[in-house]
Short mmCIF file of C-alpha atoms in Angstrom, two decimals:
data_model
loop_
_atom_site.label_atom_id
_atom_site.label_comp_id
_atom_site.label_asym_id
_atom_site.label_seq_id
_atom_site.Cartn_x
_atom_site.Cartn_y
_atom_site.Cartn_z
CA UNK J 1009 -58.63 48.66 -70.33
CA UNK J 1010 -56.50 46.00 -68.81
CA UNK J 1011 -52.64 46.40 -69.23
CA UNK J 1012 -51.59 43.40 -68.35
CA UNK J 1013 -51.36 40.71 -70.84
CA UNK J 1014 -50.65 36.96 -70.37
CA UNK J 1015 -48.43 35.27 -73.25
CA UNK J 1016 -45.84 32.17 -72.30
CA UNK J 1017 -47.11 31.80 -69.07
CA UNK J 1018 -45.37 35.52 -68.06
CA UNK J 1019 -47.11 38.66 -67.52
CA UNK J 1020 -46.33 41.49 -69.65
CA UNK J 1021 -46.67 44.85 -68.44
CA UNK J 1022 -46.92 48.31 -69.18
CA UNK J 1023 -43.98 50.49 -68.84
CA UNK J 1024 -43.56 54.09 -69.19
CA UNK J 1025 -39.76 54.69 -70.97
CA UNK J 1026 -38.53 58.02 -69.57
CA UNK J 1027 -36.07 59.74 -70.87
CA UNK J 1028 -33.33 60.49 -68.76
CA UNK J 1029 -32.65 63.80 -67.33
CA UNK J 1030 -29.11 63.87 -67.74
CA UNK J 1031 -28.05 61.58 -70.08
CA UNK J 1032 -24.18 62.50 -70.94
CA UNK J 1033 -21.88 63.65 -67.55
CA UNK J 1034 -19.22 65.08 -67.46
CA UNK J 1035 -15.81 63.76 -65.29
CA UNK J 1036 -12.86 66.28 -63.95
CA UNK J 1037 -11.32 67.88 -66.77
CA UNK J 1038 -7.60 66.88 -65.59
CA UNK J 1039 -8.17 63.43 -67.03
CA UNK J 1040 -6.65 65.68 -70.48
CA UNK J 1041 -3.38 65.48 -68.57
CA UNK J 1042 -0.82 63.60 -70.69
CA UNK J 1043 0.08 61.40 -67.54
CA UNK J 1044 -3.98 60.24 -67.49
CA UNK J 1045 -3.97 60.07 -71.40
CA UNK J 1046 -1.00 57.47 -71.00
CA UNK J 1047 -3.03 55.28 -68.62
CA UNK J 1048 -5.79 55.37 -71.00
CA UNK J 1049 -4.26 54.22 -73.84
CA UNK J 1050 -3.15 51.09 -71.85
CA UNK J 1051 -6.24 50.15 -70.14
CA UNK J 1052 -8.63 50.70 -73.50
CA UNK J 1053 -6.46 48.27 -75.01
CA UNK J 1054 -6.79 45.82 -72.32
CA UNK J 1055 -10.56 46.28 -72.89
CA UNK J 1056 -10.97 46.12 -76.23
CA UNK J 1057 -8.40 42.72 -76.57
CA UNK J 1058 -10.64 41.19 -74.20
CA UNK J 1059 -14.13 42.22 -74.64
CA UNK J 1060 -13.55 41.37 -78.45
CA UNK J 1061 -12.06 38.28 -77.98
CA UNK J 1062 -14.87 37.05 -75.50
CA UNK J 1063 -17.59 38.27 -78.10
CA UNK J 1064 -15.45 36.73 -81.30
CA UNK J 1065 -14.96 40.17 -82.99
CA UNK J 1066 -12.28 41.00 -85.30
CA UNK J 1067 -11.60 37.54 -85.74
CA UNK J 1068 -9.21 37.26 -88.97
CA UNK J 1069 -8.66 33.73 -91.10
CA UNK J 1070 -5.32 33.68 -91.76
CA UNK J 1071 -4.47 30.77 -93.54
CA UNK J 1072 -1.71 28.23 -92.18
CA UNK J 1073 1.32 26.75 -93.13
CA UNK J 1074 1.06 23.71 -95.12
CA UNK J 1075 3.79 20.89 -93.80
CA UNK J 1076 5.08 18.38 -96.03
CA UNK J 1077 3.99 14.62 -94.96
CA UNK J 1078 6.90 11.58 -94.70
CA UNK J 1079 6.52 10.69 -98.21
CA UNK J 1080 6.71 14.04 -99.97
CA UNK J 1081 3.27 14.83 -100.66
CA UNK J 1082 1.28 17.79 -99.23
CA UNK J 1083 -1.50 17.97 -96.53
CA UNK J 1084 -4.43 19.10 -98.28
CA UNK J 1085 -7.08 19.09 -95.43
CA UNK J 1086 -8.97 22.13 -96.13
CA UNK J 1087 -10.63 22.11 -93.09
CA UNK J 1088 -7.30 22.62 -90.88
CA UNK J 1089 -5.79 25.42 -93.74
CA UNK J 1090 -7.45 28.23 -91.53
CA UNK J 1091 -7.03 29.96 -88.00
CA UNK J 1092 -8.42 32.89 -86.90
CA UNK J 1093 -6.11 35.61 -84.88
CA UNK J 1094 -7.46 38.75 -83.30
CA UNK J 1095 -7.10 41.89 -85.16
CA UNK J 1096 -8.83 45.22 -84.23
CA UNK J 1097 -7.25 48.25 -85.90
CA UNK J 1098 -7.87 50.15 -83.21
CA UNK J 1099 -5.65 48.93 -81.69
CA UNK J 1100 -2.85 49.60 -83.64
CA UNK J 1101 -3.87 53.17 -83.96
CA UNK J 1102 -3.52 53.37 -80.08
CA UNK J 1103 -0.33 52.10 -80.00
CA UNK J 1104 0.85 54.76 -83.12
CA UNK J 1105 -0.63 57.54 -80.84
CA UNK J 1106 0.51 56.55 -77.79
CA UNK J 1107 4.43 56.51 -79.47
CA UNK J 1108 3.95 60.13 -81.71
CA UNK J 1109 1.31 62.08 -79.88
CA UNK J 1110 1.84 61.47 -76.07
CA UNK J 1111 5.08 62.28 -75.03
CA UNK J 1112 6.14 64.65 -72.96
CA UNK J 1113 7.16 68.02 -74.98
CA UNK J 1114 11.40 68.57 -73.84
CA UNK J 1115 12.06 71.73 -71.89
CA UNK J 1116 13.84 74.15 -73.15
CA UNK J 1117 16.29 74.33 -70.18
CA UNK J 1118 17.18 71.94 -67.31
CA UNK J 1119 15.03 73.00 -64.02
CA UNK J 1120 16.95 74.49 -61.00
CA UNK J 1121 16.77 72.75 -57.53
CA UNK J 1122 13.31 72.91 -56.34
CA UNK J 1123 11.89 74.07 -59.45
CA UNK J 1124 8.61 72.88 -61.36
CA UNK J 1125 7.62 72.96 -64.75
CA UNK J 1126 5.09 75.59 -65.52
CA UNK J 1127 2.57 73.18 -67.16
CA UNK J 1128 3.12 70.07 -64.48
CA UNK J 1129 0.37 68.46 -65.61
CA UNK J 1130 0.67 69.01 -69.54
CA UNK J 1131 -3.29 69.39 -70.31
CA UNK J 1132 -4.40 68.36 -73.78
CA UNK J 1133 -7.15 71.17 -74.72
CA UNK J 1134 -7.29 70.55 -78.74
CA UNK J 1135 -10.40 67.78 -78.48
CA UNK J 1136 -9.04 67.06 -82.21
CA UNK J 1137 -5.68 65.63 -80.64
CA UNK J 1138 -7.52 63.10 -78.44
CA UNK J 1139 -9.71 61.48 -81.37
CA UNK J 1140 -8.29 57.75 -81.31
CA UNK J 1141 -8.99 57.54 -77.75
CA UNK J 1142 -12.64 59.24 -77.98
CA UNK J 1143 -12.94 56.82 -80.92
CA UNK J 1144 -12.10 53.61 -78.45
CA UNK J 1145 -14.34 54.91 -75.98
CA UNK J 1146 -17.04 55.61 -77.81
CA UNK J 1147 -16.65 52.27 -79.22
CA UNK J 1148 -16.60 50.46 -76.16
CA UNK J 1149 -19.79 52.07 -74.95
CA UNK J 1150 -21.69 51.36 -78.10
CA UNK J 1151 -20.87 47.56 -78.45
CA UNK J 1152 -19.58 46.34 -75.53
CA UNK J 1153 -21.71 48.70 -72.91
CA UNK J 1154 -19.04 49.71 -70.72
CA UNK J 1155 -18.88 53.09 -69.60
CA UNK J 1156 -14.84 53.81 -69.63
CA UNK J 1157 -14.67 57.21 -67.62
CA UNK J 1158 -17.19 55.94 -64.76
CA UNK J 1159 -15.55 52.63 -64.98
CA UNK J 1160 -18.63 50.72 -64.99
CA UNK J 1161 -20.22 47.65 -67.59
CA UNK J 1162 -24.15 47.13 -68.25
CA UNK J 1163 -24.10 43.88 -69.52
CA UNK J 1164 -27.72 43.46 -69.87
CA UNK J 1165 -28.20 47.13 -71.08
CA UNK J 1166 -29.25 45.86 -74.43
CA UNK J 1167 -32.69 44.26 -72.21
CA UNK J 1168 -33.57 47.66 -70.93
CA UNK J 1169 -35.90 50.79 -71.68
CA UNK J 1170 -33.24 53.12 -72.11
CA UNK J 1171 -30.39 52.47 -74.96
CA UNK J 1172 -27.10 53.26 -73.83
CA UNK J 1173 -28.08 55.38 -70.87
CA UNK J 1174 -25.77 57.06 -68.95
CA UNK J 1175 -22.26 58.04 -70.97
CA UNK J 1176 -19.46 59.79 -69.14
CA UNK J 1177 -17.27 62.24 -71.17
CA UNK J 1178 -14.04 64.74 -70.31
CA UNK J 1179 -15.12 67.64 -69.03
CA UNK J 1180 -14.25 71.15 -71.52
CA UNK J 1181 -11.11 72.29 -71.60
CA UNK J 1182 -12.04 75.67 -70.43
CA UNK J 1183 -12.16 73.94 -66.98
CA UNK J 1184 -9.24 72.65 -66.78
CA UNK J 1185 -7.13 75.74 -66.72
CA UNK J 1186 -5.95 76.92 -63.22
CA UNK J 1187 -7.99 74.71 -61.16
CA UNK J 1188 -6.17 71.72 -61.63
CA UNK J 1189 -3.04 70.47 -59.49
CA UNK J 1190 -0.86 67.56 -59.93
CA UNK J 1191 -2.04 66.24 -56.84
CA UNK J 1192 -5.47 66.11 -58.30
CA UNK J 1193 -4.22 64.05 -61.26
CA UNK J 1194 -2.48 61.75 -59.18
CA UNK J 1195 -6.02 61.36 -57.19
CA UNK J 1196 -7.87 60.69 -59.68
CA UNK J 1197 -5.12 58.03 -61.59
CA UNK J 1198 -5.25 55.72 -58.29
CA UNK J 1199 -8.62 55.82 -57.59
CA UNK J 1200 -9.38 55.06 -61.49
CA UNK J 1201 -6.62 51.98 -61.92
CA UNK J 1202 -8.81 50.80 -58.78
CA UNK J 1203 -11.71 50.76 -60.87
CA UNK J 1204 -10.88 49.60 -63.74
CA UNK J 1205 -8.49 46.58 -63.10
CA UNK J 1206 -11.37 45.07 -61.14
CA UNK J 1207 -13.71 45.34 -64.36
CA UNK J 1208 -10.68 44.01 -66.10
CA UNK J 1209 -9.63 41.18 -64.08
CA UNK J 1210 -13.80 40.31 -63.69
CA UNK J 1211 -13.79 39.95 -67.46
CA UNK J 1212 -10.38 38.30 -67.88
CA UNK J 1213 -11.78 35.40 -64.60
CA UNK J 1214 -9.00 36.67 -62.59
CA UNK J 1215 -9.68 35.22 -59.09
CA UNK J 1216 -7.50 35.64 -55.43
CA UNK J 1217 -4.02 34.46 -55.51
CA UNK J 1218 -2.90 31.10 -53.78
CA UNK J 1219 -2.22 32.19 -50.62
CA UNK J 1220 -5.04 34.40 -50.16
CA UNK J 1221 -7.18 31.29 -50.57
CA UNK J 1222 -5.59 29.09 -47.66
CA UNK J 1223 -5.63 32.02 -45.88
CA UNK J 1224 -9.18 32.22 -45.73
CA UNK J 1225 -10.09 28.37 -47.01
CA UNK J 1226 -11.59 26.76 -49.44
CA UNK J 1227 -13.67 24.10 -49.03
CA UNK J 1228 -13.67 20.23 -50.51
CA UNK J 1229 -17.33 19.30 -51.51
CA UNK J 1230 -16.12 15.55 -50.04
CA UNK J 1231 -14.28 16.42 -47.07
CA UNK J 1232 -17.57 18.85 -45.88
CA UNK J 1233 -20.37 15.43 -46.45
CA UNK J 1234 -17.51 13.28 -44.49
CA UNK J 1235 -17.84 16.13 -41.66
CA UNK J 1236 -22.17 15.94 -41.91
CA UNK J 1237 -21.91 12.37 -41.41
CA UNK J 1238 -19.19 12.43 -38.55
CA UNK J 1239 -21.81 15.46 -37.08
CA UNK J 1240 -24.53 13.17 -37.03
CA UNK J 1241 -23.87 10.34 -36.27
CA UNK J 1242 -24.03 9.57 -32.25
CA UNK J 1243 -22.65 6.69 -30.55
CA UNK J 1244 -25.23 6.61 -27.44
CA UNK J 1245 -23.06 2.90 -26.18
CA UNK J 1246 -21.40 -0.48 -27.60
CA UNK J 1247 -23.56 -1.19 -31.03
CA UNK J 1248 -25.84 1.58 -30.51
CA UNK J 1249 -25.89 4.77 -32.69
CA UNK J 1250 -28.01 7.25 -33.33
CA UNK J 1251 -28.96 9.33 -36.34
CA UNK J 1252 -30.30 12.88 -35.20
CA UNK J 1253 -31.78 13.92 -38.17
CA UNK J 1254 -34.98 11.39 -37.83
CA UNK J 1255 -33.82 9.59 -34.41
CA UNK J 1256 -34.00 5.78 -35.44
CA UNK J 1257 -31.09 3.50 -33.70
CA UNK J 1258 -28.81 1.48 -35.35
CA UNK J 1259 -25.28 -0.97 -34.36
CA UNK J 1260 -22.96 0.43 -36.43
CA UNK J 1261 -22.04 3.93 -37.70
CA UNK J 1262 -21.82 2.33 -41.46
CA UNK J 1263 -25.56 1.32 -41.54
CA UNK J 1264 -26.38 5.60 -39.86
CA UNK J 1265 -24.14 6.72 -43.24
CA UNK J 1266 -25.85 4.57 -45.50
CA UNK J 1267 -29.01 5.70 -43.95
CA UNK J 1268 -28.45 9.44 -44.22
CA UNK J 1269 -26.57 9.05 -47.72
CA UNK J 1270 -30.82 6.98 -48.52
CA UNK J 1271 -32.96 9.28 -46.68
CA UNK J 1272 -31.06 12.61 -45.80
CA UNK J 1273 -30.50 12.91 -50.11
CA UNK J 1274 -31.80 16.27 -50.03
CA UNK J 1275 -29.72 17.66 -47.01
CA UNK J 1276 -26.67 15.96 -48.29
CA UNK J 1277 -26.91 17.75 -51.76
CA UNK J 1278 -27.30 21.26 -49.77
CA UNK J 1279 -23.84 20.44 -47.95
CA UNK J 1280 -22.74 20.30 -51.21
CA UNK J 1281 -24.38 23.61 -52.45
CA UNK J 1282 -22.85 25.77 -49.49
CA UNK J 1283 -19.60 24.07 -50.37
CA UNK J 1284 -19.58 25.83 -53.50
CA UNK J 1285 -21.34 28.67 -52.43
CA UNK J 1286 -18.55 29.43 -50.03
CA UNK J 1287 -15.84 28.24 -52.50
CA UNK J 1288 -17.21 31.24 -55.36
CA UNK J 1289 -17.78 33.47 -52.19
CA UNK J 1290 -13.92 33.30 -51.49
CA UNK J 1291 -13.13 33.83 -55.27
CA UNK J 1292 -14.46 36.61 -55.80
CA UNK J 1293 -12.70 39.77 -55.51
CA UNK J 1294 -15.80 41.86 -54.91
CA UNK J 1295 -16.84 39.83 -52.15
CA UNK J 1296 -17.74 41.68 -48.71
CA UNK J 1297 -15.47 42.11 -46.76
CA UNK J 1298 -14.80 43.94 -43.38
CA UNK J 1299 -13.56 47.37 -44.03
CA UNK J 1300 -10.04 48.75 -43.65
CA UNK J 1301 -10.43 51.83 -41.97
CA UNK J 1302 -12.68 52.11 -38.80
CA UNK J 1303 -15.82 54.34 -39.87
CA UNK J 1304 -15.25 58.38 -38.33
CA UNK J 1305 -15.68 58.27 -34.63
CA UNK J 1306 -15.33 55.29 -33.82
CA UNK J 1307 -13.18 54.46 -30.96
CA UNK J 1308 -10.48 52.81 -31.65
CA UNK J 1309 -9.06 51.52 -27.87
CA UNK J 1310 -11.18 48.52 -27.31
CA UNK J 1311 -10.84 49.32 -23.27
CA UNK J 1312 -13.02 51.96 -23.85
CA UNK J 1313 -16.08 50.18 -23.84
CA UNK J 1314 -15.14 48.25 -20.93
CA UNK J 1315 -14.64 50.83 -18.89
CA UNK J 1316 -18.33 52.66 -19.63
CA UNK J 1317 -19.60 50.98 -16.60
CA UNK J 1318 -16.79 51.88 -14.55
CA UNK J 1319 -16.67 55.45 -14.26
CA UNK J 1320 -18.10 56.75 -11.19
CA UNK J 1321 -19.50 60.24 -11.07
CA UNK J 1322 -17.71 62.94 -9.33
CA UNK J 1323 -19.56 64.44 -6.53
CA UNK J 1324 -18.98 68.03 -5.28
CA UNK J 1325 -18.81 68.32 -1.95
CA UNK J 1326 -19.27 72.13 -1.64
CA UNK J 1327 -22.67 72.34 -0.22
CA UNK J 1328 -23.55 75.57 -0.72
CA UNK J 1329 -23.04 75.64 -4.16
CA UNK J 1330 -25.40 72.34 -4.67
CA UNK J 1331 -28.58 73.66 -6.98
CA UNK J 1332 -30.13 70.63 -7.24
CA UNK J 1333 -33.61 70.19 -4.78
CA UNK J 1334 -33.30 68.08 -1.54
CA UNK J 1335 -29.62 69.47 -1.38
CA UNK J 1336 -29.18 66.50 -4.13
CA UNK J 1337 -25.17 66.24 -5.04
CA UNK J 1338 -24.30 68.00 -8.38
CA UNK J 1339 -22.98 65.03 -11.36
CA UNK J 1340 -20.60 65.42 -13.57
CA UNK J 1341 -23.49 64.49 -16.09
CA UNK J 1342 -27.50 65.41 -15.61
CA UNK J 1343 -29.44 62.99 -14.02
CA UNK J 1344 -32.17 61.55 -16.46
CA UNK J 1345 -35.45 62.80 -14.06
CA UNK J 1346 -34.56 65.39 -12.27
CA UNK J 1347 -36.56 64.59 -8.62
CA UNK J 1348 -39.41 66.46 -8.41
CA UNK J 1349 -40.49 69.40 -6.42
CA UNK J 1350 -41.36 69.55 -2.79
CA UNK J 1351 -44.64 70.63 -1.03
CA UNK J 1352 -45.34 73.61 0.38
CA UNK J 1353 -48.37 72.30 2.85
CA UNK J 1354 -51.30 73.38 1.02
CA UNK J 1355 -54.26 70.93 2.30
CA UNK J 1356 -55.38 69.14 0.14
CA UNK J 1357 -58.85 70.17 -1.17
CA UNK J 1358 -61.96 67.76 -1.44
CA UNK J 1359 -64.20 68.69 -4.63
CA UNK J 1360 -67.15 66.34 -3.65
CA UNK J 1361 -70.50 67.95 -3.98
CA UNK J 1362 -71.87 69.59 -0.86
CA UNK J 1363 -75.43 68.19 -1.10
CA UNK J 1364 -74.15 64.79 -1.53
CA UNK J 1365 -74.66 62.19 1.30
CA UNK J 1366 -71.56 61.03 3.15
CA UNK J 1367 -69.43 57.79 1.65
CA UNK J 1368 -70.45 56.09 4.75
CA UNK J 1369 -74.16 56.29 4.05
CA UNK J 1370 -73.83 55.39 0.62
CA UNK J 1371 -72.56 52.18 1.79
CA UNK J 1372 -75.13 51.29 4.43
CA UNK J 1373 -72.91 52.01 7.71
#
């Protein structure tokens, strides 16, 4: 039987939809610390506002203000009597919880000089208390595909074999208790607002400030065919100039641009292209770039490698103590063939058979 089936001038294929292994994770179970919790709150409503407003949910008409015309009468357009203003309830139901539910409980006494609070990192262990945010999250991984805890979006999840795949949850609260510091919260809140304000600054356009951009410089799609023409076009002596892209002559450098801008098309539109290839290249906040921190064991003095081929190998001049055959001077480092033994006289032994005429009769002397 032949799997593979021809429709729309594609080739459809067979594939085998396996269920994942582990399907819902689990993250550290500090992120039910009040100070997390608070973070939360702010950055699901960033995500919600604009993931909705990109898709054109929660859109509500809400009818406009009529205003009177010059002579008295009344606009009665109904086609202008409507705009539509985002309204989610969700997330007005983050802001309520944010204000009543998470706020730090008062102590009972004002702390001594050096002394913490017994519960630093005020964990939230009732899953019941932490519904409207579950609620948001679950939300967001349903519609929009984003995956809030691993701070991650699947935009074309909706294409693939496997349905909302991987889902990140808090861990139990039985975790949490004595194996979490406030250092670890702390840890985890930088490294997540990393995360996250990248997703959200992808999804709002947000691109690299001003200066950051003539820092590393953009490119003018006119300016960079200006500099192809100036590149090739040669003056080889008074009215003589040369195109190097197909070597014909001509007398004046307006008659080589004319001539690249009628038979050089093709390379002129790719000048063009890497323009705004490297233009979107310099946007982008996820570009490549070199890293911050020099990978573990590197060297860091830039001398050093200059001075590889400098070092000279200290010899040791005690003779008796030299193990090395032919009395060879002892390195600091091994040698990379050690030299090879020396012989002890043996003769050496022909194995030629007896009965066998001599060389020199073989050969006819």
């Amino acid at each position: 039987m032949n799997s593979k089936v021809e429709k729309y001038d594609h080739d459809l294929n067979v594939v085998i939809n396996r269920e994942l292994s582990k399907r819902v994770r689990f993250v550290p179970a500090y992120t039910r610390s009040l100070f997390v919790l608070q973070d939360d709150v702010k950055y699901l409503e960033q995500l919600l506002t604009v993931l909705d407003t990109s898709a054109k949910l929660w859109n509500v008409a809400e009818p406009l203000v009529k205003d009177d015309d010059e002579d008295g009468t009344e606009n009665d357009n109904e086609g202008e009597d409507v705009a539509y203003e985002y309204h989610n309830p969700m997330i007005e139901e983050l802001r309520r919880y944010h204000e009543q539910r998470l706020q730090f409980p008062v102590l009972e006494r004002e702390l001594d000089q050096g002394e913490t609070d017994e519960d630093e990192i005020h964990m939230i262990s009732d899953d019941r208390k932490l519904d409207v945010i579950d609620k948001a999250i679950l939300y967001l991984r349903i519609v929009h595909m984003v995956d809030y805890y691993n701070a991650t979006e699947f935009p074309n999840e909706d294409e693939m074999p496997n349905k909302i795949g991987v889902f990140h949850i808090r861990g139990p609260a039985e975790a949490a208790v004595s194996k979490s510091t406030l250092q670890d919260v702390n840890e985890w809140k930088a490294q997540f607002k990393g995360k996250i304000e990248a997703i959200i600054d992808e999804l709002k356009g947000v691109t690299i400030n001003k200066e950051e951009q003539q820092e590393i410089g953009l490119k003018k799609e006119e300016e960079a065919v200006e500099d192809f023409v100036r590149e090739n076009t040669e003056e080889q002596g008074p009215g003589k100039y040369l195109c190097p892209l197909s070597g014909k002559k001509f007398k004046g450098p307006e008659f080589v641009r004319k001539h690249i801008f009628n038979k050089h098309a093709e390379k002129v539109e790719n000048v063009k292209k890497d323009a705004v290839f490297w233009n979107n290249y310099v946007l982008d906040p996820k570009r490549q770039m070199n890293p911050l921190f020099a990978p573990v064991g590197a060297h860091t003095n830039p001398s050093h490698h200059n001075n590889v081929n400098n070092v000279t190998p200290s010899v040791n001049t005690n003779v008796n103590n030299r193990g090395n055959y032919h009395n060879y001077p002892s390195y600091s480092f091994p040698t990379p063939f050690p030299p090879a033994p020396a012989p002890k006289g043996r003769k050496v032994v022909n194995y030629n058979d007896l009965d066998a005429p001599d060389e020199y009769d073989v050969l006819g002397l």
